[in-house]
Amino acid sequence: MSQGRIITGVDIGTNKIVAVIGEVEEDSLKIIGVGKVKANAISNEGFITNIDDLKSKLELAIEEAEKMADVQVNQIFVNLFGNKVKCFSAHGEADVLNPKSGITKSDLMRALEDSKHSIEVSEDEKIIHMLARSFKVDGMDGIKDPVGMSGENLETDVYVVASADSVIRNIENCVQKAGLEVRDFVYEPIASSEAVLTEDEKEMGVVVIDIGGSYTNITAYTEGVIRYSDVIPVGSNSITNDLAIVLRTSYDEAEKIKRRYANLYELDNENDKVELFNTSRENVKLVSKKYINEIIFARLEELLKDIYGRIKKEKLLNDIKSGVVITGGGALIEGLPVYIEHFFDMSCRIGRPLSLKGLFDKINSPLYSTAAGILKYAEKSINNSVYTDRGFFGNLLFKIREFFETYF
Ligand SMILES: Nc1ncnc2c1ncn2[C@@H]1O[C@H](COP(=O)(O)OP(=O)(O)OP(=O)(O)O)[C@@H](O)[C@H]1O
Ligand SMILES: [Mg+2]
């Protein structure tokens, strides 16, 4: 099998590491290998707390996927995680070189290059994504593909994602220790959205909520392009913690209870009781399902209020016509979509990786959205190469491909 056609996406999560190997076919992406290993080496602040542990778990996940796919992996696309990421808009402008013969890719490139003037990143930050959202030609707004149009002036609105360089270097170090190379990073909220959304949803307006172990990623799309993304350092592990503390049991027992009994339809069920161990596992006590789910509900309600407040503050509520898509392990709580429908007054569905071939049934769960999204994102970028050797973008070659990827 030719290595050029094989790509690997790795999701380094706070609860697990997932490696997914894909084979790029003419118009589809075929999953050929999957590896998943439990991990616990990222702090709540997004720092790698145990690089050796993370390295060996990463090796295990890659090995499992390699065996299944019968290929050897050298380079990976990996998630940019944590909350040391900055997202903002930038504006670029260029005079069209030949207004009569129409706007060219080279004009777009100059408009993008010009956007560097409005990008404020410090020396210890690095740009990870530059996504062209829309163009203006001679002041005419909302143009998605200006190439070929006649006009004298071209403006572009770019969505920029930048990260603390230290975070990037730490991930790169860990990957290198595992004998691999980072081919590129994909910002986690963008990756999850890429896996679970349809183009129609992005066009109509949609919010993706990826509830992981320690993080909740939020992303909003309207008119086909990204409007907002954010990371809240609270995830479904906080629910487990709450259960352990309030029910006076161990974290592991609380995790079992959560997975077995979390069900927001059980909030009225006073009589149905379940057994659980105390912290030392010496005694068993009876607790109602209602009480368990009240504890779960309290944390979720706080998280959802926070998310709703953020979407409202961004003035996006009226533009989200397609509703909410929840994904990540936290989306597996029974009854959560219905509760979100009431809370947001929008429809809600669970998001799993879409439109993949091959062993897609092995990743047909919200737990695999980020890894699958990294792979889909990587495939798109590779398929849309545009090369440049311009100074400012010398180290941003891949980002330029990505810029064009949105429109060509
Ligand atoms: N069947 C289930 N029912 C309820 N909760 C579950 C289930 N399976 C996993 N979870 C919860 O999902 C969370 C882990 O989700 P996920 O695997 O998406 O996290 P992660 O990607 O490793 O973390 P992060 O995205 O924060 O870095 C854990 O808190 C776990 O308890
Ligand atoms: Mg995750």
XYZ file of C-alpha atoms and ligand atoms in Angstrom:
440
model
C 0.000 0.000 0.000
C 1.431 3.422 -0.885
C 2.297 5.417 2.261
C 1.449 8.680 0.525
C -2.212 7.820 0.660
C -2.278 6.893 4.327
C -2.995 9.521 6.986
C -3.213 9.210 10.747
C -5.216 11.341 13.148
C -4.538 11.239 16.882
C -6.782 12.657 19.594
C -4.897 13.171 22.826
C -7.766 13.476 25.277
C -7.761 13.902 29.039
C -9.372 10.439 29.401
C -8.074 8.519 26.404
C -5.842 8.581 23.346
C -7.344 7.556 20.024
C -5.369 6.893 16.843
C -7.265 6.488 13.577
C -5.560 5.522 10.326
C -7.306 6.386 7.073
C -6.673 5.660 3.431
C -7.460 8.557 1.132
C -9.448 7.292 -1.832
C -10.585 9.344 -4.802
C -13.626 10.890 -3.203
C -13.798 9.268 0.209
C -11.875 8.439 3.318
C -11.611 4.786 4.315
C -10.879 3.914 7.956
C -8.334 1.072 8.045
C -7.065 1.094 11.640
C -8.168 2.248 15.077
C -6.405 2.223 18.443
C -7.783 3.455 21.765
C -5.973 3.546 25.100
C -7.127 4.937 28.435
C -4.950 7.849 29.488
C -4.708 10.291 32.313
C -1.689 12.480 31.662
C -3.196 15.915 30.946
C -4.029 18.337 33.741
C -7.244 20.308 33.991
C -5.254 23.282 32.697
C -4.253 21.378 29.574
C -0.635 20.711 30.544
C 1.019 17.354 30.043
C 1.581 16.123 33.583
C 3.415 12.901 32.805
C 5.206 12.954 29.476
C 6.604 9.395 29.779
C 3.182 7.967 30.537
C 1.613 9.894 27.677
C 4.378 8.764 25.324
C 3.856 5.076 26.143
C 0.049 5.356 25.854
C 0.483 7.120 22.516
C 2.756 4.290 21.339
C 0.175 1.714 22.407
C -2.681 3.473 20.592
C -0.587 3.825 17.426
C 0.551 0.188 17.592
C -3.015 -1.057 17.905
C -4.088 0.996 14.894
C -0.988 -0.015 12.903
C -1.651 -3.699 13.495
C -5.231 -3.395 12.328
C -4.252 -1.394 9.242
C -1.051 -3.355 8.526
C 0.901 -0.156 7.895
C 3.635 1.728 9.706
C 2.894 5.257 10.901
C 5.590 7.939 10.878
C 3.674 11.206 10.879
C 0.472 12.167 12.647
C -2.075 14.957 12.615
C -2.873 15.731 16.228
C -5.366 17.790 18.218
C -4.418 21.123 19.687
C -5.996 20.969 23.115
C -6.242 23.007 26.286
C -7.413 26.513 26.970
C -4.272 28.410 26.038
C -5.697 29.045 22.584
C -6.761 32.404 21.167
C -9.332 32.760 18.357
C -10.008 36.054 16.596
C -10.907 37.677 13.273
C -8.419 39.343 10.952
C -8.923 41.517 7.897
C -6.824 41.608 4.729
C -7.048 43.689 1.583
C -5.402 43.754 -1.879
C -5.680 45.607 -5.175
C -6.601 43.226 -7.965
C -3.682 43.045 -10.441
C -5.785 42.629 -13.600
C -9.305 43.844 -12.838
C -10.479 43.205 -16.403
C -9.421 39.572 -16.581
C -10.773 38.814 -13.119
C -9.569 38.000 -9.615
C -6.928 35.250 -9.403
C -5.645 32.970 -6.627
C -2.584 35.206 -6.488
C -4.817 38.193 -5.625
C -6.343 36.107 -2.828
C -2.889 35.270 -1.581
C -1.962 38.932 -1.353
C -5.197 39.729 0.514
C -4.378 36.956 2.962
C -0.805 38.145 3.313
C -2.104 41.606 4.090
C -4.150 40.215 6.986
C -0.881 39.734 8.905
C -1.065 43.448 9.746
C -4.185 42.920 11.820
C -2.965 39.738 13.508
C -1.606 40.370 16.948
C 0.290 37.392 18.266
C 3.197 37.615 20.657
C 6.549 35.912 20.168
C 5.542 33.002 22.356
C 2.403 32.276 20.321
C 2.020 30.430 17.046
C -0.717 30.574 14.413
C -2.397 27.204 13.919
C -5.260 28.021 11.553
C -6.185 30.838 9.181
C -9.638 30.153 7.786
C -10.996 32.476 5.103
C -14.634 33.085 5.941
C -15.795 35.484 3.267
C -14.641 38.034 0.735
C -15.660 41.509 -0.343
C -15.150 42.684 -3.918
C -15.279 46.475 -4.375
C -17.249 46.693 -1.136
C -19.763 43.975 -2.134
C -20.134 41.696 0.870
C -20.621 37.958 1.523
C -18.740 36.502 -1.459
C -17.553 32.941 -0.934
C -15.450 32.423 -4.062
C -14.248 35.619 -5.733
C -11.898 33.942 -8.263
C -12.867 34.973 -11.784
C -15.018 37.887 -10.632
C -14.095 41.289 -11.958
C -13.313 44.004 -9.476
C -10.515 46.285 -8.379
C -10.364 45.731 -4.657
C -10.483 42.467 -2.718
C -10.990 42.155 1.043
C -11.046 39.038 3.152
C -12.282 38.137 6.598
C -10.088 35.477 8.214
C -10.668 33.392 11.360
C -7.366 32.922 13.146
C -6.504 30.309 15.788
C -3.257 30.860 17.691
C -1.787 28.891 20.578
C 0.860 29.322 23.240
C 4.079 27.985 21.721
C 4.851 26.074 24.933
C 1.726 23.922 24.502
C 2.699 23.126 20.921
C 6.288 22.293 21.848
C 5.189 20.012 24.680
C 2.919 18.022 22.383
C 5.626 17.867 19.702
C 8.201 16.644 22.244
C 5.917 13.902 23.432
C 5.119 12.775 19.885
C 8.840 12.775 19.008
C 9.636 10.672 22.062
C 7.186 8.121 20.690
C 9.254 8.038 17.470
C 6.732 10.031 15.447
C 6.494 13.448 13.869
C 3.649 15.971 14.080
C 2.606 16.736 10.530
C 0.171 19.391 11.726
C -2.212 20.403 14.484
C -5.981 20.687 14.277
C -7.712 22.763 16.929
C -9.899 20.340 18.886
C -13.289 22.131 18.614
C -12.822 22.443 14.840
C -11.860 18.754 14.557
C -14.947 17.492 16.416
C -17.229 19.695 14.298
C -15.588 18.496 11.100
C -16.498 14.899 11.983
C -20.120 15.312 13.062
C -21.641 18.148 11.003
C -23.244 18.158 7.594
C -22.679 21.088 5.226
C -26.408 21.903 5.510
C -26.144 22.282 9.278
C -23.153 24.608 8.941
C -25.086 26.632 6.378
C -28.241 26.877 8.525
C -26.389 27.651 11.737
C -25.370 25.083 14.340
C -23.629 24.780 17.700
C -21.422 21.773 18.467
C -20.832 20.918 22.122
C -18.108 18.302 22.667
C -18.269 17.235 26.318
C -15.047 15.369 27.080
C -13.474 14.278 30.342
C -11.980 17.594 31.475
C -13.006 19.961 28.680
C -16.121 21.081 26.897
C -15.463 22.470 23.419
C -18.026 24.762 21.818
C -18.093 25.711 18.139
C -20.701 27.705 16.220
C -21.117 27.843 12.444
C -23.439 30.081 10.443
C -23.687 30.558 6.663
C -21.259 27.690 6.180
C -18.366 29.189 8.131
C -17.028 29.173 11.667
C -18.215 32.046 13.851
C -17.100 31.099 17.302
C -15.162 28.504 19.247
C -14.262 28.220 22.879
C -13.108 25.751 25.506
C -14.557 25.486 29.014
C -12.289 23.626 31.459
C -15.151 21.499 32.806
C -16.194 18.115 31.431
C -17.972 14.943 32.385
C -15.247 13.993 34.904
C -16.604 16.810 37.087
C -19.890 14.895 37.262
C -18.007 11.798 38.451
C -16.198 13.915 41.062
C -19.486 15.375 42.286
C -20.990 11.890 42.587
C -17.948 10.613 44.508
C -18.046 13.520 46.944
C -21.800 13.727 47.515
C -22.381 9.963 47.654
C -19.199 9.434 49.708
C -17.827 6.773 47.428
C -14.635 6.211 45.401
C -14.057 7.877 42.025
C -14.128 4.479 40.292
C -17.423 3.522 41.918
C -18.857 6.942 41.027
C -17.738 6.453 37.409
C -19.514 3.057 37.300
C -22.661 4.572 38.799
C -22.590 7.398 36.263
C -22.212 5.095 33.270
C -24.878 2.682 34.513
C -27.530 5.010 35.894
C -27.077 8.498 34.393
C -30.495 9.149 32.919
C -32.165 12.544 32.990
C -35.564 10.848 32.565
C -35.092 9.409 36.080
C -35.407 12.715 37.915
C -38.830 11.767 39.291
C -38.060 8.188 40.152
C -37.896 8.313 43.971
C -38.539 4.615 44.619
C -36.030 2.920 42.351
C -32.892 2.447 44.483
C -29.471 1.082 43.597
C -26.618 -0.271 45.698
C -23.224 1.376 45.894
C -20.022 0.830 47.864
C -18.705 3.360 50.360
C -15.162 4.721 49.831
C -13.404 1.790 51.502
C -15.651 -0.752 49.678
C -16.544 -2.294 53.061
C -20.182 -1.290 53.201
C -22.960 -1.052 50.670
C -25.670 1.580 50.801
C -28.875 2.247 48.907
C -29.328 5.438 46.914
C -32.284 6.402 44.738
C -31.766 6.893 40.997
C -33.514 10.215 41.477
C -30.800 11.416 43.870
C -27.991 10.204 41.556
C -29.507 12.058 38.634
C -30.140 15.213 40.632
C -26.385 15.388 41.286
C -25.653 14.800 37.581
C -28.302 17.320 36.554
C -26.929 20.069 38.813
C -23.498 19.980 37.151
C -24.935 19.733 33.631
C -27.295 22.612 34.270
C -24.406 24.813 35.368
C -22.366 23.848 32.299
C -25.247 24.415 29.878
C -26.064 27.797 31.426
C -22.460 28.806 30.860
C -22.576 27.642 27.203
C -25.924 29.329 26.543
C -24.582 32.570 28.061
C -21.544 32.469 25.763
C -23.626 31.891 22.613
C -25.960 34.699 23.665
C -23.058 37.057 24.343
C -21.778 36.361 20.818
C -25.260 37.351 19.545
C -25.592 34.028 17.733
C -28.826 32.674 19.255
C -31.041 33.828 16.381
C -28.646 32.520 13.745
C -28.569 28.932 15.020
C -31.421 27.537 12.928
C -30.280 23.941 12.815
C -29.835 23.552 16.566
C -27.282 21.818 18.754
C -25.126 18.738 18.150
C -23.591 17.152 21.234
C -20.648 14.810 21.082
C -17.752 13.444 23.199
C -18.158 10.894 26.014
C -20.284 13.357 27.996
C -22.966 13.151 25.298
C -23.693 9.542 26.340
C -25.856 10.592 29.271
C -29.356 9.303 28.610
C -31.899 12.079 28.081
C -29.335 14.858 27.556
C -30.473 15.813 24.020
C -34.083 16.222 25.214
C -32.980 18.326 28.153
C -30.861 20.541 25.850
C -33.851 20.967 23.508
C -35.833 22.422 26.415
C -32.963 24.444 27.772
C -31.833 26.035 24.470
C -35.249 25.935 22.808
C -33.500 24.387 19.800
C -33.407 20.889 18.396
C -30.532 18.678 19.548
C -28.959 15.475 18.280
C -25.996 13.300 19.230
C -23.044 13.661 16.850
C -20.980 10.699 15.688
C -18.363 10.651 12.891
C -20.139 10.911 9.518
C -19.378 9.964 5.899
C -16.537 7.528 6.390
C -15.933 4.176 4.721
C -14.085 1.002 5.745
C -14.046 0.216 9.464
C -16.294 3.175 10.300
C -18.389 0.972 12.620
C -15.343 0.807 14.931
C -15.564 4.567 15.461
C -19.327 4.984 15.305
C -19.558 6.705 18.696
C -19.299 10.280 20.044
C -16.046 9.174 21.733
C -14.294 9.139 18.330
C -15.476 12.481 16.925
C -12.249 14.403 17.516
C -9.965 11.716 16.056
C -12.217 11.218 13.019
C -12.467 14.991 12.538
C -8.696 15.396 12.579
C -8.497 12.808 9.816
C -11.228 14.458 7.709
C -9.623 17.838 8.150
C -6.207 16.475 7.167
C -7.639 14.841 4.058
C -9.221 18.087 2.886
C -6.049 20.063 3.420
C -3.858 17.548 1.588
C -6.223 17.466 -1.375
C -6.074 21.236 -1.841
C -2.430 22.177 -2.080
C -1.386 25.674 -3.048
C 2.287 26.469 -2.802
C 3.954 29.767 -2.041
C 7.382 30.855 -0.972
C 6.456 34.307 0.215
C 8.403 35.505 3.224
C 5.726 35.846 5.874
C 4.136 32.581 4.936
C 7.363 30.613 4.631
C 6.476 28.754 7.817
C 2.783 28.808 7.121
C 2.675 26.756 3.968
C 0.121 24.351 5.273
C -2.092 27.123 6.561
C -2.212 28.622 3.108
C -3.420 25.357 1.691
C -6.023 25.399 4.383
C -7.046 28.936 3.501
C -7.734 27.851 -0.040
C -9.229 24.581 1.052
C -12.282 26.427 2.275
C -13.096 27.721 -1.168
C -11.640 25.471 -3.855
N -21.252 5.255 28.444
C -21.013 6.399 29.057
N -21.991 6.999 29.782
C -21.768 8.168 30.412
N -20.582 8.801 30.396
C -19.575 8.246 29.689
C -19.732 7.030 28.984
N -18.567 6.728 28.376
C -17.704 7.729 28.683
N -18.306 8.645 29.467
C -17.719 9.844 30.058
O -17.118 10.617 29.040
C -15.983 11.297 29.549
C -14.819 11.087 28.600
O -15.197 11.570 27.350
P -14.163 11.608 26.147
O -13.611 10.243 25.927
O -14.834 12.270 25.024
O -13.025 12.511 26.809
P -11.619 12.964 26.252
O -11.728 13.253 24.801
O -10.571 11.981 26.653
O -11.417 14.271 27.117
P -11.209 15.812 26.673
O -11.935 16.014 25.404
O -11.752 16.592 27.819
O -9.718 15.954 26.536
C -15.683 10.725 30.923
O -16.028 11.662 31.933
C -16.576 9.497 30.989
O -17.084 9.272 32.272
Mg -12.120 14.934 23.674
